[in-house]
Amino acid sequence: MYCPNSECPDAQDGERAEFRDDVAVCPFCATALVSYLEPDPTIVGEEPPPKPRIADDEEMEVVLETIDLTEAAIVRSLLDGAGMPYLTRGDDQYDAFQGTLRGTFFNPTGRPITFLVPTRMAKDARELLKESELPDEG
């Protein structure tokens, strides 16, 4: 059972408590509990709306290539936060640290991770990445 009141003090931290089935009223705000709670995008921690899908025949354009795994994580976060669909190429095969024991030496020839977005969104993606002040490569 969940409290449907978005103004409930329990909902202010972004996570709502789940109550037992025998509890009928929220102990925080005295609102009647419901068995199913629709996601509320205004509450921190709720799932964001789904990103637009990439059509099967849609043209894709490279907006960034990097060998820096930290930068790749930041780029993913920026594109996800903007709700921008993207594909990556090379991240599943990237292993900069190779050796008999994983991490024993650095391989600077590791393949870069490539970020591709639909061509219609490439300009916006580049502006987003430029505004984020990612470190210059080189």
mmCIF file of C-alpha atoms in Angstrom, residues 10-78:
data_model
loop_
_atom_site.group_PDB
_atom_site.id
_atom_site.type_symbol
_atom_site.label_atom_id
_atom_site.label_comp_id
_atom_site.label_asym_id
_atom_site.label_seq_id
_atom_site.Cartn_x
_atom_site.Cartn_y
_atom_site.Cartn_z
ATOM 1 C CA ASP A 10 7.102 10.956 3.415
ATOM 2 C CA ALA A 11 7.325 11.724 -0.335
ATOM 3 C CA GLN A 12 9.565 14.776 0.024
ATOM 4 C CA ASP A 13 12.806 12.771 0.093
ATOM 5 C CA GLY A 14 11.989 11.153 -3.251
ATOM 6 C CA GLU A 15 11.249 7.689 -1.933
ATOM 7 C CA ARG A 16 7.865 6.566 -0.761
ATOM 8 C CA ALA A 17 7.408 3.997 1.950
ATOM 9 C CA GLU A 18 5.474 0.822 1.271
ATOM 10 C CA PHE A 19 2.962 -0.064 3.981
ATOM 11 C CA ARG A 20 1.517 -3.427 4.951
ATOM 12 C CA ASP A 21 -1.852 -4.433 3.506
ATOM 13 C CA ASP A 22 -3.572 -4.002 6.875
ATOM 14 C CA VAL A 23 -2.622 -0.276 7.031
ATOM 15 C CA ALA A 24 -5.330 1.826 5.378
ATOM 16 C CA VAL A 25 -4.250 5.402 6.168
ATOM 17 C CA CYS A 26 -0.860 7.096 5.730
ATOM 18 C CA PRO A 27 0.652 7.737 9.179
ATOM 19 C CA PHE A 28 2.373 10.886 7.864
ATOM 20 C CA CYS A 29 -0.550 12.759 6.247
ATOM 21 C CA ALA A 30 -3.697 10.701 7.019
ATOM 22 C CA THR A 31 -4.475 10.110 3.320
ATOM 23 C CA ALA A 32 -6.144 6.829 2.327
ATOM 24 C CA LEU A 33 -3.540 4.421 0.904
ATOM 25 C CA VAL A 34 -3.775 2.825 -2.542
ATOM 26 C CA SER A 35 -2.451 -0.536 -3.721
ATOM 27 C CA TYR A 36 -0.789 0.836 -6.882
ATOM 28 C CA LEU A 37 1.017 4.132 -7.303
ATOM 29 C CA GLU A 38 1.380 5.828 -10.679
ATOM 30 C CA PRO A 39 4.918 7.221 -11.203
ATOM 31 C CA ASP A 40 5.076 10.927 -10.364
ATOM 32 C CA PRO A 41 7.804 12.631 -12.463
ATOM 33 C CA THR A 42 7.821 15.665 -10.125
ATOM 34 C CA ILE A 43 9.201 13.592 -7.263
ATOM 35 C CA VAL A 44 12.974 13.107 -7.138
ATOM 36 C CA GLY A 45 13.961 9.503 -7.767
ATOM 37 C CA GLU A 46 11.034 8.583 -10.015
ATOM 38 C CA GLU A 47 11.809 7.157 -13.438
ATOM 39 C CA PRO A 48 12.104 9.816 -16.174
ATOM 40 C CA PRO A 49 9.889 9.559 -19.230
ATOM 41 C CA PRO A 50 11.263 7.181 -21.876
ATOM 42 C CA LYS A 51 13.709 8.572 -24.444
ATOM 43 C CA PRO A 52 12.552 8.914 -28.041
ATOM 44 C CA ARG A 53 13.290 5.758 -29.982
ATOM 45 C CA ILE A 54 15.704 5.542 -32.870
ATOM 46 C CA ALA A 55 13.992 4.443 -36.081
ATOM 47 C CA ASP A 56 15.468 1.419 -37.863
ATOM 48 C CA ASP A 57 16.260 3.418 -41.000
ATOM 49 C CA GLU A 58 17.397 6.590 -39.247
ATOM 50 C CA GLU A 59 20.766 8.121 -40.154
ATOM 51 C CA MET A 60 23.229 8.277 -37.249
ATOM 52 C CA GLU A 61 26.083 10.737 -36.790
ATOM 53 C CA VAL A 62 29.193 10.556 -34.607
ATOM 54 C CA VAL A 63 29.227 13.314 -31.985
ATOM 55 C CA LEU A 64 32.144 12.165 -29.805
ATOM 56 C CA GLU A 65 34.925 9.608 -29.646
ATOM 57 C CA THR A 66 36.909 9.050 -26.449
ATOM 58 C CA ILE A 67 39.224 6.530 -24.847
ATOM 59 C CA ASP A 68 38.550 8.011 -21.393
ATOM 60 C CA LEU A 69 36.058 5.774 -19.550
ATOM 61 C CA THR A 70 35.240 8.571 -17.099
ATOM 62 C CA GLU A 71 34.423 10.943 -19.941
ATOM 63 C CA ALA A 72 32.278 8.226 -21.553
ATOM 64 C CA ALA A 73 30.292 7.862 -18.320
ATOM 65 C CA ILE A 74 29.771 11.638 -18.172
ATOM 66 C CA VAL A 75 28.622 11.738 -21.807
ATOM 67 C CA ARG A 76 26.133 8.906 -21.159
ATOM 68 C CA SER A 77 24.786 10.810 -18.166
ATOM 69 C CA LEU A 78 24.438 14.050 -20.141
#
